[in-house]
Coordinates of C-alpha atoms and ligand atoms in Angstrom, one line a residue:
M1 CA -2.3 -7.7 13.9
C2 CA -4.9 -7.9 16.0
G3 CA -7.1 -4.9 16.1
I4 CA -8.5 -2.4 18.6
I5 CA -11.6 0.2 18.5
G6 CA -12.1 3.0 20.8
Y7 CA -15.6 5.4 20.5
T8 CA -17.0 7.9 22.7
G9 CA -19.3 10.1 21.8
P10 CA -23.2 11.4 21.4
Q11 CA -24.2 7.4 19.5
A12 CA -24.4 4.1 20.0
A13 CA -21.1 2.6 20.4
A14 CA -21.6 -0.9 20.5
P15 CA -22.4 -0.8 17.0
I16 CA -19.6 1.3 16.6
L17 CA -17.4 -0.9 18.0
I18 CA -18.9 -3.9 15.8
D19 CA -18.5 -2.3 12.6
G20 CA -15.0 -1.0 13.3
L21 CA -13.8 -4.9 14.8
R22 CA -15.3 -5.3 11.0
R23 CA -13.5 -4.0 9.1
L24 CA -9.7 -4.5 11.6
E25 CA -11.3 -8.5 10.6
Y26 CA -7.9 -8.7 9.2
R27 CA -5.5 -7.8 11.6
G28 CA -6.7 -11.1 13.6
Y29 CA -9.8 -12.8 13.6
D30 CA -9.7 -16.2 16.0
S31 CA -11.7 -14.2 18.8
A32 CA -12.8 -10.8 19.5
G33 CA -14.9 -8.4 22.0
I34 CA -16.4 -5.7 23.3
T35 CA -17.0 -3.7 27.2
V36 CA -19.4 -0.7 27.1
H37 CA -19.9 2.3 29.7
S38 CA -23.4 1.1 30.6
R39 CA -23.5 4.9 33.5
K40 CA -21.6 3.5 36.2
K41 CA -21.0 -0.3 35.1
L42 CA -18.5 -1.7 32.3
L43 CA -20.6 -4.5 30.6
S44 CA -18.8 -6.9 28.3
W45 CA -19.0 -9.4 26.1
K46 CA -16.4 -11.8 24.3
A47 CA -16.1 -14.6 21.9
A48 CA -13.9 -17.2 19.8
G49 CA -14.4 -17.3 16.9
K50 CA -14.9 -14.4 14.0
I51 CA -17.2 -11.0 14.7
A52 CA -20.1 -12.6 13.8
V53 CA -20.1 -14.8 16.3
L54 CA -19.4 -11.9 18.9
E55 CA -22.6 -10.2 17.6
S56 CA -24.5 -13.0 17.8
Q57 CA -24.4 -13.2 20.8
L58 CA -25.5 -9.6 22.1
P59 CA -28.6 -8.0 23.1
E60 CA -30.1 -6.0 20.2
T61 CA -29.7 -2.5 22.6
I62 CA -26.9 -2.0 23.8
K63 CA -27.9 1.4 26.0
S64 CA -23.8 2.9 25.9
N65 CA -22.4 6.1 24.9
S66 CA -19.1 4.7 24.8
G67 CA -17.0 1.6 25.4
I68 CA -13.4 -0.1 23.6
G69 CA -13.4 -3.2 21.7
H70 CA -10.3 -6.4 20.6
T71 CA -9.8 -8.6 17.7
R72 CA -7.4 -10.8 18.0
W73 CA -4.1 -13.0 16.1
A74 CA -2.9 -15.3 19.6
T75 CA 0.4 -15.1 20.7
H76 CA -0.4 -15.5 24.5
G77 CA -3.3 -19.0 25.0
A78 CA -4.6 -20.3 22.3
P79 CA -8.4 -18.7 20.7
T80 CA -10.8 -19.2 23.2
D81 CA -13.3 -17.3 24.8
S82 CA -11.3 -16.1 28.0
N83 CA -8.5 -15.3 26.1
A84 CA -10.7 -12.6 23.4
H85 CA -9.9 -9.0 25.6
P86 CA -11.1 -6.9 26.5
H87 CA -9.9 -8.2 29.9
L88 CA -11.0 -7.2 33.0
N89 CA -9.9 -6.3 36.7
S90 CA -11.2 -9.0 39.7
N91 CA -14.0 -5.7 40.6
Q92 CA -15.0 -5.0 36.5
T93 CA -14.3 -1.8 36.1
L94 CA -11.4 -1.3 35.0
S95 CA -11.3 -3.4 31.1
L96 CA -8.4 -2.5 28.8
V97 CA -7.3 -4.5 25.0
H98 CA -4.2 -4.1 23.8
N99 CA -2.2 -5.3 20.0
G100 CA 2.0 -6.5 20.5
I101 CA 3.5 -8.4 23.5
I102 CA 4.0 -7.9 26.9
E103 CA 7.9 -9.5 27.4
N104 CA 8.2 -9.8 31.1
A105 CA 4.6 -11.2 31.5
D106 CA 5.7 -14.5 33.4
T107 CA 7.6 -12.1 36.5
L108 CA 5.1 -9.9 37.1
K109 CA 2.4 -12.2 36.3
E110 CA 4.6 -14.5 39.5
A111 CA 4.2 -11.6 42.1
L112 CA 0.6 -11.0 40.6
L113 CA -0.2 -14.6 41.8
D114 CA 1.2 -14.1 45.3
D115 CA -0.8 -11.3 46.0
G116 CA -3.9 -13.1 45.8
I117 CA -5.1 -12.2 42.2
E118 CA -6.9 -14.9 40.0
F119 CA -6.7 -14.8 36.2
K120 CA -9.2 -15.8 34.0
S121 CA -7.4 -15.8 31.4
E122 CA -3.6 -16.9 29.7
T123 CA -2.3 -13.7 27.8
D124 CA -0.4 -11.2 29.4
T125 CA -2.6 -8.3 28.4
E126 CA -4.9 -10.1 31.5
I127 CA -1.6 -8.8 33.9
L128 CA -1.4 -5.1 32.4
V129 CA -5.5 -4.7 33.7
H130 CA -4.6 -6.3 37.2
L131 CA -1.6 -4.3 37.1
L132 CA -3.3 -1.0 36.6
S133 CA -6.1 -1.5 38.8
R134 CA -4.2 -2.0 41.5
T135 CA -1.7 1.5 40.5
V136 CA -5.1 2.9 40.8
N137 CA -6.2 2.2 44.1
D138 CA -3.4 2.2 45.7
N139 CA -3.1 5.8 44.9
Q140 CA -5.7 7.0 44.3
L141 CA -5.0 8.0 40.6
S142 CA -6.4 9.2 37.6
L143 CA -6.3 6.0 34.7
I144 CA -4.3 7.5 32.6
D145 CA -1.7 8.8 35.6
A146 CA -2.4 4.7 36.3
M147 CA -1.9 3.7 32.9
R148 CA 1.9 6.1 33.2
I149 CA 3.3 3.7 36.2
T150 CA 2.2 0.4 34.6
L151 CA 3.7 0.7 31.4
S152 CA 6.7 2.1 33.6
K153 CA 7.4 -1.9 34.8
I154 CA 6.2 -2.7 31.6
V155 CA 8.7 -4.3 29.3
G156 CA 7.5 -5.4 25.6
T157 CA 4.7 -3.5 22.5
Y158 CA 2.2 -2.2 22.8
G159 CA -0.9 -0.2 21.8
I160 CA -3.6 0.1 23.8
A161 CA -6.7 1.1 25.1
A162 CA -8.7 1.3 28.8
I163 CA -11.7 2.3 30.6
S164 CA -13.6 3.2 33.3
N165 CA -16.4 2.4 35.3
S166 CA -16.0 5.8 37.3
D167 CA -15.3 8.4 33.9
P168 CA -17.4 7.4 31.1
G169 CA -17.0 8.9 28.1
T170 CA -12.8 8.7 28.9
L171 CA -11.0 5.9 27.0
V172 CA -7.3 5.9 27.8
L173 CA -5.2 5.7 24.9
A174 CA -1.1 4.4 24.8
R175 CA 1.2 3.2 22.0
N176 CA 4.8 1.4 22.1
G177 CA 5.6 -0.6 18.8
S178 CA 1.9 -1.1 18.2
P179 CA 0.1 1.3 16.1
V180 CA -2.9 3.7 17.6
I181 CA -4.3 5.9 15.5
I182 CA -7.1 8.7 16.7
G183 CA -10.3 9.8 15.4
I184 CA -11.3 13.1 15.5
G185 CA -15.0 13.1 14.5
Q186 CA -18.2 16.0 15.1
G187 CA -18.8 15.9 18.7
E188 CA -17.5 12.8 19.1
M189 CA -13.8 11.0 19.1
L190 CA -12.9 7.5 17.6
A191 CA -9.6 5.7 18.5
A192 CA -8.2 2.5 16.0
S193 CA -5.5 0.5 14.9
D194 CA -5.1 1.2 11.8
M195 CA -7.6 4.0 9.3
S196 CA -10.1 1.2 8.4
A197 CA -12.0 1.4 11.3
L198 CA -12.5 5.0 10.8
S199 CA -13.3 5.8 7.6
R200 CA -16.8 5.8 7.4
Y201 CA -16.5 8.4 10.1
T202 CA -13.8 10.8 10.1
R203 CA -11.1 11.3 7.5
E204 CA -9.3 13.2 10.5
V205 CA -6.8 11.6 12.4
V206 CA -4.0 12.1 15.0
H207 CA -0.6 9.3 15.0
L208 CA 0.4 8.4 18.1
D209 CA 4.0 7.9 18.7
D210 CA 5.7 5.0 20.7
G211 CA 5.8 6.3 25.0
E212 CA 3.0 8.7 23.7
L213 CA -0.6 7.9 25.8
A214 CA -4.2 10.5 25.1
V215 CA -7.0 10.7 26.4
I216 CA -10.3 11.6 24.5
N217 CA -13.6 12.5 25.2
P218 CA -16.3 14.0 22.7
N219 CA -14.9 17.5 23.4
G220 CA -11.4 16.2 22.3
F221 CA -8.1 14.6 22.9
E222 CA -5.3 15.5 25.0
V223 CA -2.0 13.8 24.3
S224 CA 1.0 13.4 27.0
T225 CA 4.5 11.2 27.3
M226 CA 5.3 9.1 29.9
D227 CA 6.5 12.1 32.8
A228 CA 3.4 13.5 31.8
I229 CA 5.0 16.5 29.7
A230 CA 1.6 17.2 27.0
K231 CA 2.4 17.2 23.1
D232 CA 0.5 19.5 20.9
K233 CA -0.2 17.0 18.0
A234 CA -1.5 18.8 14.9
S235 CA -3.9 16.0 12.6
I236 CA -4.3 15.2 9.1
T237 CA -6.8 14.5 6.9
L238 CA -6.5 11.5 5.2
S239 CA -8.3 11.1 1.6
N240 CA -9.1 7.1 1.2
S241 CA -12.7 7.4 1.5
T242 CA -15.2 4.6 3.0
E243 CA -15.2 2.9 -0.9
D244 CA -12.4 2.1 -0.9
Y245 CA -13.1 -0.3 1.4
D246 CA -15.6 -1.6 0.7
K247 CA -15.8 -5.3 -2.0
G248 CA -17.2 -2.7 -4.6
G249 CA -20.0 -5.9 -4.7
H250 CA -17.9 -8.8 -5.2
K251 CA -18.0 -12.2 -3.9
H252 CA -14.0 -11.7 -1.8
Y253 CA -11.8 -8.3 -1.2
L254 CA -9.1 -10.3 -3.2
Y255 CA -10.6 -10.3 -6.4
K256 CA -11.6 -7.3 -6.0
E257 CA -8.2 -5.8 -5.3
I258 CA -6.5 -7.6 -8.1
I259 CA -9.0 -6.5 -10.8
D260 CA -8.4 -2.8 -9.2
Q261 CA -5.1 -3.7 -10.7
P262 CA -5.1 -1.5 -13.7
E263 CA -6.5 2.0 -11.9
T264 CA -4.3 1.7 -8.7
V265 CA -1.2 0.6 -10.8
R266 CA -2.2 3.9 -12.6
R267 CA -2.3 6.2 -10.1
T268 CA 1.0 4.9 -8.3
L269 CA 3.0 6.0 -11.6
S270 CA 0.3 9.1 -12.0
G271 CA 2.0 12.3 -12.3
R272 CA 5.3 10.3 -11.6
L273 CA 6.2 9.5 -15.1
N274 CA 9.5 12.9 -16.6
T275 CA 8.9 12.5 -20.6
R276 CA 10.4 15.6 -21.0
F277 CA 13.4 14.4 -19.1
S278 CA 12.9 10.2 -20.5
T279 CA 13.0 10.0 -15.9
A280 CA 10.7 9.1 -13.2
H281 CA 9.9 11.7 -11.2
L282 CA 10.1 11.0 -7.1
G283 CA 9.0 13.7 -5.0
G284 CA 9.9 12.3 -1.5
L285 CA 13.2 10.5 -2.5
N286 CA 14.2 13.8 -0.5
L287 CA 17.9 12.8 -2.5
D288 CA 19.2 15.2 -5.4
P289 CA 20.9 14.3 -7.9
R290 CA 24.6 14.2 -6.3
E291 CA 23.1 12.6 -3.8
L292 CA 21.8 9.9 -6.3
L293 CA 25.4 9.5 -8.2
K294 CA 26.9 8.3 -5.2
I295 CA 25.1 5.7 -4.0
T296 CA 27.3 2.4 -4.9
R297 CA 25.1 0.0 -3.1
I298 CA 21.7 -0.6 -2.5
K299 CA 19.6 -2.8 0.0
I300 CA 16.5 -3.3 -0.2
L301 CA 14.2 -5.1 3.7
G302 CA 10.4 -5.9 3.5
C303 CA 8.5 -9.2 4.5
G304 CA 6.8 -11.5 2.6
S305 CA 5.7 -10.7 0.1
A306 CA 7.0 -6.4 0.3
L307 CA 10.4 -8.8 0.1
Y308 CA 9.6 -10.9 -3.3
A309 CA 8.9 -7.1 -4.3
G310 CA 12.2 -6.3 -3.5
M311 CA 14.2 -9.4 -4.7
A312 CA 12.0 -8.4 -8.2
G313 CA 13.0 -4.4 -7.7
S314 CA 16.5 -6.0 -6.9
H315 CA 17.3 -7.0 -10.5
M316 CA 14.8 -4.2 -12.3
I317 CA 17.8 -1.6 -10.3
E318 CA 20.9 -3.3 -11.1
S319 CA 20.1 -5.0 -14.7
L320 CA 18.8 -1.0 -16.0
A321 CA 21.5 1.3 -13.3
R322 CA 24.6 -1.3 -13.2
I323 CA 24.3 -0.4 -9.1
P324 CA 25.4 -3.6 -7.3
T325 CA 21.2 -4.3 -5.5
D326 CA 20.1 -7.0 -3.4
A327 CA 17.1 -7.8 -0.9
E328 CA 16.8 -9.6 2.1
A329 CA 14.2 -10.5 5.3
A330 CA 13.8 -7.7 7.1
A331 CA 14.5 -9.5 10.6
E332 CA 17.5 -11.7 9.3
F333 CA 19.1 -8.7 8.4
R334 CA 18.5 -6.3 11.7
Y335 CA 19.3 -9.6 13.8
R336 CA 22.7 -10.2 12.0
N337 CA 24.2 -6.9 13.3
P338 CA 24.4 -5.6 10.0
V339 CA 27.0 -3.4 8.3
I340 CA 25.7 -0.2 7.1
E341 CA 27.4 1.7 4.8
A342 CA 27.4 5.7 4.1
D343 CA 27.0 5.3 0.3
T344 CA 24.4 2.3 0.1
L345 CA 21.1 3.2 0.1
Y346 CA 18.4 1.0 2.3
I347 CA 15.3 0.3 0.8
V348 CA 12.6 -1.0 3.2
V349 CA 9.0 -2.0 1.4
S350 CA 6.1 -1.9 3.0
Q351 CA 2.5 -2.5 2.2
S352 CA 0.9 -1.5 5.9
G353 CA 3.8 0.6 7.5
E354 CA 3.8 -1.2 10.4
T355 CA 5.5 -4.6 10.1
F356 CA 7.6 -5.1 13.5
D357 CA 10.2 -6.2 11.5
T358 CA 10.5 -3.8 8.6
L359 CA 10.0 -1.3 11.2
A360 CA 12.7 -2.6 13.4
A361 CA 14.9 -3.2 10.5
T362 CA 14.6 0.7 9.3
R363 CA 15.6 1.7 13.4
E364 CA 19.1 -0.4 13.1
I365 CA 20.1 1.1 10.5
Q366 CA 19.5 4.9 10.9
R367 CA 20.6 4.0 14.2
K368 CA 24.5 3.3 12.9
G369 CA 23.5 6.5 10.5
G370 CA 22.5 4.9 7.1
F371 CA 19.7 7.2 4.7
V372 CA 16.5 4.5 4.3
L373 CA 14.2 5.1 1.7
G374 CA 10.8 3.7 2.3
I375 CA 8.0 2.5 -0.5
V376 CA 5.1 3.0 1.9
N377 CA 1.4 2.4 1.5
S378 CA -0.4 3.6 4.4
V379 CA 0.0 6.9 4.6
G380 CA 0.7 8.2 7.7
S381 CA 2.3 4.7 9.3
T382 CA 5.4 4.3 11.4
I383 CA 7.6 3.3 8.6
A384 CA 6.8 6.2 6.9
R385 CA 6.7 8.7 9.7
E386 CA 10.3 7.6 10.0
V387 CA 12.0 7.1 6.7
D388 CA 14.4 9.4 5.9
G389 CA 12.8 9.3 2.3
G390 CA 10.0 8.1 1.3
I391 CA 7.3 6.8 -2.2
Y392 CA 4.1 5.8 -1.6
M393 CA 2.6 3.7 -3.1
H394 CA -1.0 5.3 -3.2
A395 CA -2.4 1.7 -3.9
G396 CA -5.2 2.7 -1.8
P397 CA -6.1 0.5 1.4
E398 CA -6.2 -3.1 0.8
V399 CA -8.4 -5.3 3.1
S400 CA -7.5 -8.8 2.1
V401 CA -5.1 -10.5 4.0
A402 CA -2.8 -11.6 1.4
S403 CA -1.3 -9.1 -0.3
T404 CA -1.8 -8.2 -4.8
K405 CA -2.2 -5.1 -5.9
A406 CA 0.3 -3.2 -3.5
Y407 CA 2.3 -6.0 -4.3
T408 CA 2.1 -4.9 -8.6
S409 CA 2.3 -1.6 -7.0
M410 CA 5.1 -2.0 -5.2
L411 CA 6.8 -3.2 -8.5
S412 CA 5.9 -0.5 -10.1
V413 CA 7.8 1.7 -7.8
F414 CA 10.6 -0.5 -8.7
A415 CA 10.2 0.3 -12.0
L416 CA 10.0 3.5 -11.5
L417 CA 13.4 3.8 -9.5
A418 CA 14.9 1.8 -11.9
I419 CA 14.3 4.3 -14.6
L420 CA 15.3 7.3 -12.4
F421 CA 19.2 5.7 -11.2
G422 CA 19.7 4.0 -14.7
R423 CA 18.5 7.5 -16.0
S424 CA 21.4 9.3 -14.5
R425 CA 23.9 6.2 -15.1
D426 CA 23.5 4.2 -17.5
I427 CA 20.9 4.5 -20.1
S428 CA 20.3 6.4 -22.7
P429 CA 17.7 9.4 -23.4
Q430 CA 16.5 6.9 -26.0
K431 CA 16.4 4.1 -24.0
G432 CA 14.9 5.7 -21.2
T433 CA 11.3 7.0 -23.3
Q434 CA 10.3 3.6 -24.0
L435 CA 11.2 2.5 -20.8
L436 CA 8.2 5.3 -19.9
Q437 CA 6.3 4.2 -22.5
E438 CA 6.4 0.3 -21.2
L439 CA 5.5 1.8 -17.5
Q440 CA 1.8 3.3 -19.5
S441 CA 1.1 -0.1 -20.8
I442 CA 1.5 -1.3 -17.6
P443 CA -2.5 -1.1 -16.8
E444 CA -3.6 -1.3 -20.5
K445 CA -1.8 -5.4 -20.1
I446 CA -2.7 -6.1 -16.6
T447 CA -6.2 -6.0 -18.3
A448 CA -5.8 -7.9 -21.0
V449 CA -4.6 -10.6 -17.8
I450 CA -7.7 -10.3 -16.3
A451 CA -9.7 -10.5 -19.3
L452 CA -7.6 -14.8 -19.0
E453 CA -9.2 -15.9 -16.8
K454 CA -12.0 -18.0 -17.5
Q455 CA -8.8 -20.6 -19.0
I456 CA -6.8 -19.3 -15.2
A457 CA -9.7 -20.5 -13.7
A458 CA -10.1 -24.1 -15.3
I459 CA -6.5 -24.0 -14.7
A460 CA -6.6 -23.8 -11.0
K461 CA -9.6 -26.3 -11.2
K462 CA -8.4 -28.7 -12.8
Y463 CA -5.0 -28.7 -10.2
C464 CA -6.4 -27.4 -6.6
K465 CA -7.0 -31.7 -5.6
C466 CA -3.0 -31.6 -6.0
H467 CA -0.8 -31.9 -2.3
S468 CA 2.4 -30.2 -4.1
A469 CA 2.7 -27.3 -6.9
F470 CA 6.6 -25.8 -8.1
F471 CA 7.0 -22.1 -9.1
I472 CA 9.7 -21.9 -11.5
G473 CA 11.6 -19.2 -12.3
R474 CA 15.5 -18.6 -13.8
T475 CA 17.0 -14.8 -12.9
S476 CA 13.9 -11.9 -12.3
A477 CA 11.5 -14.8 -12.6
Y478 CA 12.4 -17.2 -10.1
P479 CA 11.0 -13.2 -7.5
V480 CA 8.1 -14.5 -9.7
A481 CA 7.8 -17.4 -8.7
L482 CA 8.2 -17.0 -5.6
E483 CA 5.3 -14.4 -5.3
G484 CA 3.0 -16.9 -7.4
A485 CA 3.4 -20.0 -4.9
Q486 CA 3.7 -17.2 -1.8
K487 CA -0.2 -16.5 -2.9
L488 CA -1.1 -20.2 -4.3
K489 CA 0.1 -21.7 -0.4
E490 CA -1.7 -19.2 1.2
I491 CA -5.0 -18.5 0.6
S492 CA -5.7 -22.3 -1.0
Y493 CA -3.3 -23.7 1.5
I494 CA -1.8 -25.8 -0.7
H495 CA 1.7 -26.9 -0.2
A496 CA 3.9 -24.6 -3.1
E497 CA 7.7 -24.1 -3.8
A498 CA 9.7 -21.9 -5.8
Y499 CA 13.0 -22.5 -7.5
P500 CA 15.0 -21.0 -9.4
A501 CA 14.7 -22.5 -12.8
S502 CA 18.5 -23.9 -12.3
E503 CA 18.3 -25.0 -9.0
L504 CA 15.6 -28.3 -10.6
K505 CA 18.1 -30.7 -11.1
H506 CA 20.0 -29.7 -7.5
G507 CA 17.1 -31.4 -5.4
P508 CA 13.7 -30.6 -6.4
L509 CA 13.3 -32.9 -9.7
A510 CA 13.6 -35.9 -7.0
L511 CA 9.8 -34.3 -6.0
V512 CA 8.7 -34.0 -9.5
S513 CA 6.4 -36.0 -11.0
K514 CA 3.0 -36.3 -12.7
D515 CA 0.5 -35.2 -9.1
T516 CA 3.1 -32.1 -9.0
P517 CA 1.6 -29.4 -11.3
C518 CA 4.8 -26.8 -12.0
F519 CA 4.3 -22.9 -13.0
V520 CA 7.3 -21.8 -15.2
I521 CA 7.5 -18.5 -16.0
L522 CA 8.9 -17.9 -19.6
P523 CA 9.3 -14.1 -20.1
D524 CA 10.5 -13.8 -23.0
T525 CA 14.3 -12.2 -22.8
D526 CA 17.2 -13.8 -24.0
L527 CA 17.5 -16.7 -21.3
L528 CA 14.0 -18.4 -23.1
L529 CA 15.8 -21.4 -24.2
K530 CA 17.0 -22.4 -21.0
S531 CA 14.2 -22.2 -19.7
V532 CA 12.6 -24.1 -22.1
G533 CA 15.0 -26.5 -21.2
T534 CA 13.9 -26.4 -18.0
L535 CA 10.7 -27.3 -19.4
E536 CA 11.5 -30.2 -21.1
E537 CA 13.2 -31.3 -17.4
I538 CA 10.1 -30.9 -16.0
K539 CA 8.0 -32.7 -19.2
A540 CA 10.6 -36.2 -18.7
R541 CA 9.0 -36.8 -15.6
S542 CA 6.0 -36.6 -16.5
A543 CA 4.9 -33.9 -14.5
P544 CA 1.3 -31.7 -15.4
V545 CA 3.0 -28.0 -16.4
I546 CA 1.4 -24.9 -17.3
A547 CA 4.0 -21.9 -18.4
V548 CA 3.6 -18.1 -18.0
T549 CA 5.5 -16.7 -20.5
D550 CA 5.1 -13.4 -23.7
S551 CA 7.1 -15.3 -26.3
N552 CA 5.5 -17.3 -29.1
N553 CA 8.3 -20.1 -28.8
K554 CA 6.3 -23.0 -30.3
R555 CA 8.1 -25.1 -28.4
I556 CA 7.2 -24.3 -24.9
D557 CA 3.3 -25.0 -26.8
E558 CA 4.5 -28.5 -27.3
L559 CA 6.0 -29.0 -24.1
A560 CA 3.6 -27.7 -21.6
D561 CA -0.3 -28.7 -20.9
H562 CA -1.6 -25.6 -21.2
V563 CA 0.0 -21.7 -21.8
I564 CA -0.9 -18.8 -20.3
R565 CA 0.1 -16.0 -23.2
T566 CA 0.5 -12.2 -21.8
P567 CA 0.9 -9.6 -23.4
T568 CA 4.6 -9.2 -25.3
S569 CA 6.4 -6.6 -22.7
D570 CA 9.7 -4.9 -21.9
P571 CA 11.7 -7.3 -18.6
L572 CA 11.3 -4.3 -16.9
V573 CA 7.2 -5.0 -16.6
Q574 CA 7.2 -8.4 -17.1
G575 CA 6.8 -9.4 -13.6
I576 CA 4.2 -7.2 -13.3
I577 CA 2.2 -9.1 -15.8
S578 CA 3.0 -12.2 -14.9
G579 CA 1.8 -11.8 -11.4
I580 CA -1.4 -11.2 -12.4
A581 CA -1.8 -14.9 -13.8
L582 CA -0.5 -16.6 -11.0
Q583 CA -2.3 -13.8 -8.3
L584 CA -5.8 -15.0 -10.3
L585 CA -4.3 -19.0 -10.5
A586 CA -4.3 -18.6 -6.5
Y587 CA -7.5 -17.1 -5.9
H588 CA -9.1 -19.5 -8.1
S589 CA -7.7 -22.7 -6.5
A590 CA -8.9 -21.2 -3.5
V591 CA -12.1 -20.3 -4.4
A592 CA -12.2 -24.1 -5.9
L593 CA -11.2 -25.8 -2.6
K594 CA -13.8 -23.8 0.0
R595 CA -11.0 -21.6 1.4
D596 CA -11.3 -18.5 3.7
V597 CA -9.7 -16.3 0.5
D598 CA -10.4 -12.8 2.4
Q599 CA -8.6 -14.1 6.0
P600 CA -6.6 -17.5 6.3
R601 CA -6.2 -19.5 9.2
N602 CA -3.5 -18.6 11.3
L603 CA -2.6 -15.7 9.3
A604 CA -2.7 -11.9 9.9
K605 CA -2.2 -8.8 7.4
S606 CA -0.3 -6.2 9.5
V607 CA 2.8 -8.0 12.0
T608 CA 3.1 -6.4 14.1
V609 CA 5.0 -8.1 16.3
E610 CA 8.3 -9.9 16.7
Ligands
G6P1 C1 2.1 -10.0 6.1 C2 1.3 -10.8 5.5 C3 1.9 -10.6 3.8 C4 2.7 -9.2 4.0 C5 3.7 -9.1 4.9 C6 4.5 -7.9 4.8 O1 2.9 -11.6 6.4 O2 0.7 -12.1 5.3 O3 1.0 -10.7 3.6 O4 3.5 -9.8 3.1 O5 3.5 -9.4 7.3 O6 3.2 -7.5 5.4 P1 3.3 -5.2 4.9 O7 2.0 -4.7 5.3 O8 5.3 -5.1 5.6 O9 3.5 -5.0 3.1

């Protein structure tokens, strides 16, 4: 949520800042800006709209070797030129970009207004730069020392990069709740909110932790605490390559991320299928077999698609391991003062590893003594670093705002966990072997669903003008329906609701008509005939029915207007397979409606504020 970039080194700074912003654009895209050092001056450009608007306003050459940039997802103040970051102090000697929220902004602003400071924006960030300016001037302090004093007056969250005209080539960074990563190059240094903006220049990075500040210049970096104590931080080398952040010749990242899924699932499963003992091998779990056996309950937490993946995961684990398991929205959980139990395993799920609500839930559980296992995609992210045990998804960077490949990899990790827990309790080696074979077949089954793209695109085109759509699924198919509806609303803006099949008749049926296409997910389980009954109910109200099923039941073909037939699969993986069809449906609906597929309105990929 909002993206920060900073550069200092021998190269021209502005093109690097713009390139970084473009790669961070998925974090927020309502306005953008840069400030660069130009001799002893700061030069700034800001514009509402996407990075391309900002870029069109820049002079062809800007002589500068260092600067900062920002792409915004509005919290305080509308997306206008003046609210765009960077924000500068009154005499234009300091410039600052900020992610996060200053909670005591109103009180601080009042005091500054009383002192005659004129504000140019409605943002909370501008308060920071005026406070910083005053601290520098009143005490003749260096930027880093003044930053410490300024931040000690702040209540809230921040990721910050700041520069001063008096020290060209030096950037000051700070973090509390919003990620800041330092990128170590050859004779150059970068800073960014996430790896996507750095991968072109370096893979060697240092993650700042909450409460840390840093000074970077072309020769290196120094990290210190709020009490000015120097910290020795080791760098890590990440394996993501630049291509991971490219569209691979496709029009949209989302499409690339959908069709990459056979490969990304393969990566998630790689090295984790223990065929000798017919179980899963998950190295980062940090739980030995005895501890595994002691778990009496599992609680899964996440937001958005990660929550729906958690709901699907709870069905997998409960049915195979017979451990009571449920999933809950991370923020709801942490705000209801949850009871933390010693024998409960808490699992947090997050693609970015930075979602504020999920991170806050993690900390709340740990504070009360609970053990937290993380299922995370982004290597080295805050959640990945803070959890007690972890499983990386290895899906590679996901750029499009709507989650697809990360969601599928989350489900794949849950399938692995379900087998692992199941094998430590209820299920036989024979069943374990059969399930491992099922997992191995996921990539080819995903390929088979992708081969149905033409049929799915035609269905999307036919129904994309509808005002409302329903997604229906029973038990384990309900989370699939939730995620299907989520994908459709996120990127096509069609109102879509998901219901458990049994709930349809308790209200929603009043809205079902010939104008509301109903997407019904019918896995071939022992509940199939009950779900066929749901088709009858819907058809009796003349609604178009699109069945997504791996069953050959004839009645489905008679009742449904369209049948998307997915490969036969064990219930453990059926959600993964049918989910791909719903991703393609959402994608083609959005394309048919000419939506901004990768950057849907009002959304951001990584929500690092409350
Ligand atoms: C945002 C995104 C969703 C995502 C959710 C959780 O709301 O728009 O697509 O599912 O955050 O993100 P996470 O990185 O924690 O999986």
